[in-house]
Amino acid sequence: MRPPASLRPVSGPPHQIGALVRQWLDDETAAPLMVRTSGSSGEPKDVVLCASAVRASAAATLARLGGPGGWVLALPAHYVAGLQVIVRSLLAGLDSSRSPVLLDDHRSLSEATAALTADRRYLAIVPTQLSRWLAADPDIAALRQYDAVLLGGASTRPELLTAARERGIAVVTTYGMSETAGGCVYDGLALDGVAVALRTDGRVRLAGPVLFDGYDSRPDMTAEVLKDGWLLTPDLGRFDTDGRLVVLGRADDVAVSGGVNVPLPAVEARLAAMATIAHCAVVAVPDVDWGARVVAVVVATAGGRTPDLADVRDFVAAEHPRSWAPRELVSADELPLLESGKVDRRLLRHRLGRARV
């Protein structure tokens, strides 16, 4: 279905999107933008964002980071994280020193970083990019030059954060979504103007001027998540002793295997700490005997061997109930990724299901 004429779909190459956004920000009467979600866990949705929400998010981000600066655009511009890099750059000013530098226009992160001329430097990336860049000394040196490296889009292994920060990289973890015009909780603390609360079942709720207007042509879906000025997210969370939000994973990422509720993100986070595993994803597929079979798809560390299933099960069981441990292990050279850099879990489940036919 084509979007209504009043909406402006965010699509096309970065330069084209940049021109659209510049015109959009300059026109106070402009119609909302329509941004498509990545669809990493379900069907993509078309999110309607008004200019005031996008501006509020960008302004709060710049205030939290310490002021405007130059950005490298390292994410697709038609997703909200890339779109916000453009918006933050435009709000900072239209001079050449604050136009976003496109990573794709350069051969390396080092070259893109060198092209920045602003006093302050910022970068927004996903964990997969950080993991890859930490394997190369020139990229590590480039990452150290940023005043803040925003890391979001997926859960991050504690070991990856520690490795980055030990190398002098100013990583800031972000939590948010297209429905909040991008990241709205930084290092566990909400941006100015944003409120965070937990429902009795642990679901994260968000409120503030950054919220979206709704899903295009889906008032039923909008009504399910937007209630009394609050967005009910699909994520489970808790507050730590410092009052910081800790996101535990999606509420629907729980598989019932053998009558036991298995939180897949918790199993995945545990396996990510295994020394012989470089990358992993934990998914559930239908199983005649178990109802759902928990499968770990792992990429071994460079030069290392893939752990066997018994080792994986023992490692998970050392911290969680053994009933949570994967019942199948699949070795892969790499995990399938979406354009946004997130693991394509739908494709993984499809591949695993097809392999059993």
CSV table of C-alpha atoms in Angstrom, one decimal:
chain,number,residue,atom,x,y,z
A,1,MET,CA,0.0,0.0,0.0
A,2,ARG,CA,1.4,3.4,-0.9
A,3,PRO,CA,1.7,5.9,2.0
A,4,PRO,CA,-0.7,8.8,2.2
A,5,ALA,CA,0.5,11.8,0.2
A,6,SER,CA,0.8,13.8,3.5
A,7,LEU,CA,3.6,11.6,4.7
A,8,ARG,CA,7.2,11.7,3.5
A,9,PRO,CA,8.8,8.3,3.3
A,10,VAL,CA,12.5,8.3,4.3
A,11,SER,CA,14.2,6.4,1.4
A,12,GLY,CA,16.9,6.7,-1.1
A,13,PRO,CA,20.7,7.4,-0.9
A,14,PRO,CA,22.1,9.5,2.0
A,15,HIS,CA,22.6,12.7,0.1
A,16,GLN,CA,18.9,12.6,-1.1
A,17,ILE,CA,17.7,11.9,2.4
A,18,GLY,CA,19.8,14.7,3.7
A,19,ALA,CA,18.2,17.1,1.3
A,20,LEU,CA,14.7,15.9,2.3
A,21,VAL,CA,15.5,16.3,6.0
A,22,ARG,CA,17.0,19.8,5.6
A,23,GLN,CA,13.9,20.9,3.8
A,24,TRP,CA,11.7,19.2,6.3
A,25,LEU,CA,13.4,20.8,9.3
A,26,ASP,CA,13.1,24.3,7.7
A,27,ASP,CA,9.4,23.9,7.1
A,28,GLU,CA,7.4,24.2,10.4
A,29,THR,CA,4.3,23.1,8.6
A,30,ALA,CA,5.9,20.0,7.0
A,31,ALA,CA,4.1,16.7,7.1
A,32,PRO,CA,5.5,13.9,9.3
A,33,LEU,CA,8.2,11.6,8.1
A,34,MET,CA,7.6,7.8,7.7
A,35,VAL,CA,10.5,5.6,8.8
A,36,ARG,CA,10.5,1.8,8.4
A,37,THR,CA,11.7,-0.3,11.3
A,38,SER,CA,14.4,-2.9,10.6
A,39,GLY,CA,12.2,-5.9,11.2
A,40,SER,CA,15.0,-7.8,13.0
A,41,SER,CA,12.5,-9.8,15.0
A,42,GLY,CA,9.2,-9.4,13.2
A,43,GLU,CA,7.5,-7.7,10.3
A,44,PRO,CA,8.8,-4.2,9.5
A,45,LYS,CA,6.5,-1.4,10.5
A,46,ASP,CA,6.1,2.1,9.1
A,47,VAL,CA,6.6,4.6,12.0
A,48,VAL,CA,5.2,8.1,11.6
A,49,LEU,CA,7.5,10.8,13.2
A,50,CYS,CA,6.6,14.5,13.4
A,51,ALA,CA,9.4,17.1,13.2
A,52,SER,CA,9.0,18.1,16.9
A,53,ALA,CA,9.7,14.6,18.1
A,54,VAL,CA,12.8,14.2,15.9
A,55,ARG,CA,14.1,17.7,16.9
A,56,ALA,CA,13.5,16.9,20.6
A,57,SER,CA,15.5,13.7,20.4
A,58,ALA,CA,18.4,15.3,18.5
A,59,ALA,CA,18.5,18.3,20.8
A,60,ALA,CA,18.5,16.1,23.9
A,61,THR,CA,21.2,14.0,22.5
A,62,LEU,CA,23.5,16.9,21.8
A,63,ALA,CA,22.8,18.3,25.3
A,64,ARG,CA,23.7,15.0,26.9
A,65,LEU,CA,26.9,14.6,24.8
A,66,GLY,CA,28.2,18.1,25.6
A,67,GLY,CA,27.3,20.1,22.5
A,68,PRO,CA,27.2,19.9,18.7
A,69,GLY,CA,30.0,18.4,16.6
A,70,GLY,CA,30.9,16.6,13.5
A,71,TRP,CA,29.4,13.1,12.8
A,72,VAL,CA,30.4,10.2,10.7
A,73,LEU,CA,27.4,8.5,9.1
A,74,ALA,CA,28.2,4.8,9.5
A,75,LEU,CA,24.6,3.4,9.5
A,76,PRO,CA,21.9,3.4,6.8
A,77,ALA,CA,20.3,6.8,6.5
A,78,HIS,CA,16.8,5.5,6.0
A,79,TYR,CA,16.7,3.9,9.4
A,80,VAL,CA,16.1,6.1,12.5
A,81,ALA,CA,19.7,5.8,13.8
A,82,GLY,CA,21.2,7.1,10.6
A,83,LEU,CA,18.5,9.6,10.1
A,84,GLN,CA,19.3,11.1,13.5
A,85,VAL,CA,22.9,11.5,12.6
A,86,ILE,CA,21.8,13.7,9.7
A,87,VAL,CA,19.3,15.6,11.9
A,88,ARG,CA,21.9,16.2,14.7
A,89,SER,CA,24.4,17.5,12.1
A,90,LEU,CA,21.8,19.9,10.6
A,91,LEU,CA,20.8,21.2,14.0
A,92,ALA,CA,24.4,21.9,14.8
A,93,GLY,CA,24.6,24.2,11.8
A,94,LEU,CA,24.9,24.0,8.0
A,95,ASP,CA,28.5,24.9,7.6
A,96,SER,CA,30.8,22.4,6.0
A,97,SER,CA,32.5,21.5,9.3
A,98,ARG,CA,29.3,20.0,10.6
A,99,SER,CA,28.0,18.2,7.6
A,100,PRO,CA,28.0,14.4,8.2
A,101,VAL,CA,30.9,12.5,6.7
A,102,LEU,CA,29.7,9.3,4.9
A,103,LEU,CA,31.6,6.3,5.8
A,104,ASP,CA,30.8,4.7,2.5
A,105,ASP,CA,32.6,7.6,0.7
A,106,HIS,CA,35.9,6.5,2.3
A,107,ARG,CA,38.0,3.4,2.2
A,108,SER,CA,38.2,3.0,6.0
A,109,LEU,CA,37.0,4.4,9.3
A,110,SER,CA,40.4,6.1,9.7
A,111,GLU,CA,39.9,8.1,6.5
A,112,ALA,CA,36.3,9.0,7.4
A,113,THR,CA,37.5,10.2,10.8
A,114,ALA,CA,40.2,12.2,9.3
A,115,ALA,CA,37.7,14.0,7.1
A,116,LEU,CA,36.0,15.5,10.2
A,117,THR,CA,37.0,19.1,10.9
A,118,ALA,CA,34.7,20.0,13.8
A,119,ASP,CA,36.1,20.4,17.3
A,120,ARG,CA,34.0,17.6,18.7
A,121,ARG,CA,33.5,14.3,16.9
A,122,TYR,CA,30.7,11.8,17.2
A,123,LEU,CA,29.9,8.3,15.8
A,124,ALA,CA,26.8,6.1,16.0
A,125,ILE,CA,27.3,2.4,15.4
A,126,VAL,CA,26.0,-1.1,16.2
A,127,PRO,CA,27.9,-3.8,18.3
A,128,THR,CA,28.9,-5.7,15.2
A,129,GLN,CA,30.8,-2.7,13.8
A,130,LEU,CA,32.5,-2.1,17.1
A,131,SER,CA,33.6,-5.7,17.4
A,132,ARG,CA,35.1,-5.7,13.9
A,133,TRP,CA,36.9,-2.4,14.3
A,134,LEU,CA,38.4,-3.5,17.6
A,135,ALA,CA,40.3,-6.2,15.7
A,136,ALA,CA,42.3,-3.6,13.7
A,137,ASP,CA,44.8,-1.2,15.3
A,138,PRO,CA,44.1,1.7,12.8
A,139,ASP,CA,40.4,1.5,13.5
A,140,ILE,CA,41.0,1.5,17.3
A,141,ALA,CA,43.2,4.6,16.9
A,142,ALA,CA,40.3,6.2,14.9
A,143,LEU,CA,37.7,5.3,17.5
A,144,ARG,CA,39.8,7.0,20.2
A,145,GLN,CA,39.4,10.3,18.5
A,146,TYR,CA,35.7,10.5,19.1
A,147,ASP,CA,34.2,12.4,22.0
A,148,ALA,CA,31.4,9.8,22.0
A,149,VAL,CA,30.8,6.6,20.2
A,150,LEU,CA,27.0,5.8,20.5
A,151,LEU,CA,26.4,2.1,20.6
A,152,GLY,CA,22.9,0.8,20.1
A,153,GLY,CA,20.6,-1.2,17.9
A,154,ALA,CA,21.2,-4.5,19.7
A,155,SER,CA,22.3,-5.8,23.1
A,156,THR,CA,26.0,-5.5,23.7
A,157,ARG,CA,28.2,-8.1,25.5
A,158,PRO,CA,29.8,-6.7,28.6
A,159,GLU,CA,33.1,-8.0,27.4
A,160,LEU,CA,32.9,-5.9,24.3
A,161,LEU,CA,32.2,-2.8,26.2
A,162,THR,CA,35.1,-3.5,28.6
A,163,ALA,CA,37.4,-4.1,25.7
A,164,ALA,CA,36.5,-0.8,24.0
A,165,ARG,CA,36.7,1.3,27.1
A,166,GLU,CA,40.0,-0.3,28.2
A,167,ARG,CA,41.4,1.0,24.8
A,168,GLY,CA,40.3,4.5,25.5
A,169,ILE,CA,37.1,4.6,23.4
A,170,ALA,CA,34.3,6.7,24.8
A,171,VAL,CA,31.5,4.3,24.3
A,172,VAL,CA,28.0,5.4,25.3
A,173,THR,CA,25.3,2.7,25.2
A,174,THR,CA,21.9,3.8,23.9
A,175,TYR,CA,18.5,2.3,24.1
A,176,GLY,CA,15.6,3.4,22.0
A,177,MET,CA,13.7,2.6,18.8
A,178,SER,CA,12.1,4.2,15.7
A,179,GLU,CA,9.0,4.8,17.9
A,180,THR,CA,11.1,7.1,20.2
A,181,ALA,CA,12.8,8.9,17.3
A,182,GLY,CA,16.0,7.0,18.1
A,183,GLY,CA,18.0,6.4,21.3
A,184,CYS,CA,16.3,8.0,24.4
A,185,VAL,CA,18.2,6.3,27.2
A,186,TYR,CA,22.0,6.7,27.4
A,187,ASP,CA,24.1,4.5,29.6
A,188,GLY,CA,20.9,3.6,31.4
A,189,LEU,CA,19.7,7.2,32.1
A,190,ALA,CA,16.9,8.8,30.2
A,191,LEU,CA,17.6,11.9,28.1
A,192,ASP,CA,16.2,15.2,29.4
A,193,GLY,CA,12.4,15.2,28.9
A,194,VAL,CA,12.1,11.4,28.7
A,195,ALA,CA,10.4,9.3,31.4
A,196,VAL,CA,11.1,5.6,31.9
A,197,ALA,CA,8.9,3.3,34.0
A,198,LEU,CA,8.3,-0.5,34.3
A,199,ARG,CA,5.0,-2.2,34.2
A,200,THR,CA,4.3,-4.8,36.8
A,201,ASP,CA,5.3,-7.5,34.4
A,202,GLY,CA,8.7,-5.8,33.8
A,203,ARG,CA,7.8,-4.3,30.4
A,204,VAL,CA,9.6,-1.0,29.8
A,205,ARG,CA,7.4,2.1,29.3
A,206,LEU,CA,8.6,5.4,27.8
A,207,ALA,CA,7.1,8.9,27.6
A,208,GLY,CA,8.1,12.3,26.5
A,209,PRO,CA,8.3,14.6,23.4
A,210,VAL,CA,10.3,12.0,21.4
A,211,LEU,CA,7.4,9.6,20.9
A,212,PHE,CA,6.0,8.8,17.5
A,213,ASP,CA,2.5,9.7,16.2
A,214,GLY,CA,1.6,6.0,15.4
A,215,TYR,CA,2.0,3.3,12.8
A,216,ASP,CA,1.0,4.2,9.2
A,217,SER,CA,-2.5,2.9,8.4
A,218,ARG,CA,-2.5,0.7,11.5
A,219,PRO,CA,-4.6,2.4,14.2
A,220,ASP,CA,-5.1,-1.0,15.9
A,221,MET,CA,-1.4,-1.6,16.3
A,222,THR,CA,-0.9,2.0,17.5
A,223,ALA,CA,-3.6,1.6,20.1
A,224,GLU,CA,-1.9,-1.5,21.5
A,225,VAL,CA,1.3,0.4,22.4
A,226,LEU,CA,0.4,4.1,22.8
A,227,LYS,CA,-1.7,4.6,25.9
A,228,ASP,CA,-2.1,7.8,27.9
A,229,GLY,CA,1.0,9.4,26.6
A,230,TRP,CA,3.2,6.3,27.2
A,231,LEU,CA,4.8,3.9,24.8
A,232,LEU,CA,4.6,0.2,25.9
A,233,THR,CA,7.8,-1.3,24.5
A,234,PRO,CA,8.3,-5.0,23.8
A,235,ASP,CA,11.3,-5.1,26.1
A,236,LEU,CA,11.7,-6.3,29.6
A,237,GLY,CA,13.9,-4.3,32.0
A,238,ARG,CA,14.9,-3.5,35.6
A,239,PHE,CA,16.6,-0.7,37.4
A,240,ASP,CA,20.0,-1.3,39.0
A,241,THR,CA,21.0,0.1,42.4
A,242,ASP,CA,22.0,3.4,40.7
A,243,GLY,CA,18.6,3.8,39.1
A,244,ARG,CA,19.9,3.0,35.6
A,245,LEU,CA,17.7,1.0,33.2
A,246,VAL,CA,19.0,-2.5,32.4
A,247,VAL,CA,17.3,-4.0,29.4
A,248,LEU,CA,16.9,-7.7,29.8
A,249,GLY,CA,15.6,-8.5,26.3
A,250,ARG,CA,12.3,-8.7,24.4
A,251,ALA,CA,9.3,-10.0,26.3
A,252,ASP,CA,8.5,-12.2,23.3
A,253,ASP,CA,12.0,-13.7,23.2
A,254,VAL,CA,10.9,-16.4,25.7
A,255,ALA,CA,10.7,-19.9,24.3
A,256,VAL,CA,8.6,-22.6,26.0
A,257,SER,CA,10.9,-25.7,25.7
A,258,GLY,CA,9.8,-28.9,27.5
A,259,GLY,CA,7.4,-26.9,29.6
A,260,VAL,CA,10.1,-24.4,30.8
A,261,ASN,CA,10.2,-20.7,29.9
A,262,VAL,CA,13.6,-20.0,28.4
A,263,PRO,CA,14.6,-16.3,28.0
A,264,LEU,CA,16.7,-16.5,24.8
A,265,PRO,CA,18.5,-13.1,25.4
A,266,ALA,CA,19.8,-14.4,28.7
A,267,VAL,CA,21.2,-17.6,27.2
A,268,GLU,CA,22.7,-15.6,24.3
A,269,ALA,CA,24.4,-13.1,26.7
A,270,ARG,CA,25.9,-16.0,28.6
A,271,LEU,CA,27.3,-17.7,25.5
A,272,ALA,CA,28.7,-14.4,24.3
A,273,ALA,CA,31.1,-14.6,27.3
A,274,MET,CA,32.5,-18.0,26.3
A,275,ALA,CA,36.1,-17.5,25.3
A,276,THR,CA,35.9,-19.6,22.1
A,277,ILE,CA,32.9,-17.8,20.7
A,278,ALA,CA,33.3,-14.6,18.7
A,279,HIS,CA,29.6,-14.1,17.8
A,280,CYS,CA,26.4,-16.0,18.6
A,281,ALA,CA,22.7,-15.9,18.3
A,282,VAL,CA,20.2,-18.0,20.2
A,283,VAL,CA,16.8,-18.8,18.6
A,284,ALA,CA,14.0,-21.3,19.0
A,285,VAL,CA,12.5,-23.5,16.3
A,286,PRO,CA,9.5,-25.8,16.5
A,287,ASP,CA,10.2,-29.3,17.8
A,288,VAL,CA,7.8,-32.2,18.1
A,289,ASP,CA,9.2,-33.5,21.4
A,290,TRP,CA,10.1,-30.2,23.1
A,291,GLY,CA,7.6,-27.8,21.7
A,292,ALA,CA,10.4,-25.4,20.9
A,293,ARG,CA,14.1,-26.4,20.5
A,294,VAL,CA,16.6,-23.8,21.7
A,295,VAL,CA,19.4,-23.6,19.1
A,296,ALA,CA,22.7,-21.7,19.5
A,297,VAL,CA,24.3,-20.5,16.2
A,298,VAL,CA,27.9,-19.7,16.9
A,299,VAL,CA,30.9,-18.2,15.1
A,300,ALA,CA,34.2,-19.4,16.6
A,301,THR,CA,37.0,-17.0,17.5
A,302,ALA,CA,39.7,-16.5,14.9
A,303,GLY,CA,42.0,-19.5,14.8
A,304,GLY,CA,39.9,-21.3,17.5
A,305,ARG,CA,37.7,-24.3,17.4
A,306,THR,CA,33.9,-24.4,17.7
A,307,PRO,CA,32.9,-25.6,21.2
A,308,ASP,CA,30.9,-28.8,21.3
A,309,LEU,CA,27.4,-29.0,22.5
A,310,ALA,CA,28.3,-30.5,25.9
A,311,ASP,CA,30.7,-27.6,26.6
A,312,VAL,CA,28.1,-25.0,25.6
A,313,ARG,CA,25.4,-26.6,27.8
A,314,ASP,CA,27.8,-26.8,30.8
A,315,PHE,CA,28.8,-23.2,30.3
A,316,VAL,CA,25.2,-22.0,30.3
A,317,ALA,CA,24.3,-24.3,33.2
A,318,ALA,CA,27.0,-22.8,35.3
A,319,GLU,CA,25.0,-19.6,35.6
A,320,HIS,CA,21.5,-20.5,34.6
A,321,PRO,CA,19.2,-23.5,35.0
A,322,ARG,CA,20.4,-26.4,32.8
A,323,SER,CA,16.9,-26.5,31.3
A,324,TRP,CA,17.8,-23.2,29.6
A,325,ALA,CA,20.8,-24.6,27.8
A,326,PRO,CA,20.7,-25.0,24.0
A,327,ARG,CA,19.7,-28.5,22.8
A,328,GLU,CA,21.4,-28.0,19.5
A,329,LEU,CA,24.6,-26.2,18.3
A,330,VAL,CA,25.1,-24.9,14.8
A,331,SER,CA,28.5,-23.6,13.6
A,332,ALA,CA,28.6,-20.8,11.2
A,333,ASP,CA,31.3,-18.7,9.5
A,334,GLU,CA,29.2,-15.6,10.1
A,335,LEU,CA,25.8,-14.5,11.3
A,336,PRO,CA,23.3,-13.1,8.8
A,337,LEU,CA,22.9,-9.4,9.3
A,338,LEU,CA,20.2,-6.9,8.3
A,339,GLU,CA,21.3,-3.7,6.5
A,340,SER,CA,21.0,-2.0,9.9
A,341,GLY,CA,23.7,-4.3,11.3
A,342,LYS,CA,21.4,-6.3,13.6
A,343,VAL,CA,21.3,-10.1,13.4
A,344,ASP,CA,18.6,-11.3,11.1
A,345,ARG,CA,16.9,-13.7,13.5
A,346,ARG,CA,13.9,-14.3,11.2
A,347,LEU,CA,16.3,-15.5,8.5
A,348,LEU,CA,18.1,-17.7,11.0
A,349,ARG,CA,14.9,-19.3,12.1
A,350,HIS,CA,13.9,-19.8,8.5
A,351,ARG,CA,17.2,-21.5,7.6
A,352,LEU,CA,17.1,-23.7,10.6
A,353,GLY,CA,13.5,-24.7,9.9
A,354,ARG,CA,14.2,-25.4,6.3
A,355,ALA,CA,17.2,-27.6,7.2
A,356,ARG,CA,14.8,-29.9,9.1
A,357,VAL,CA,12.4,-30.4,6.2
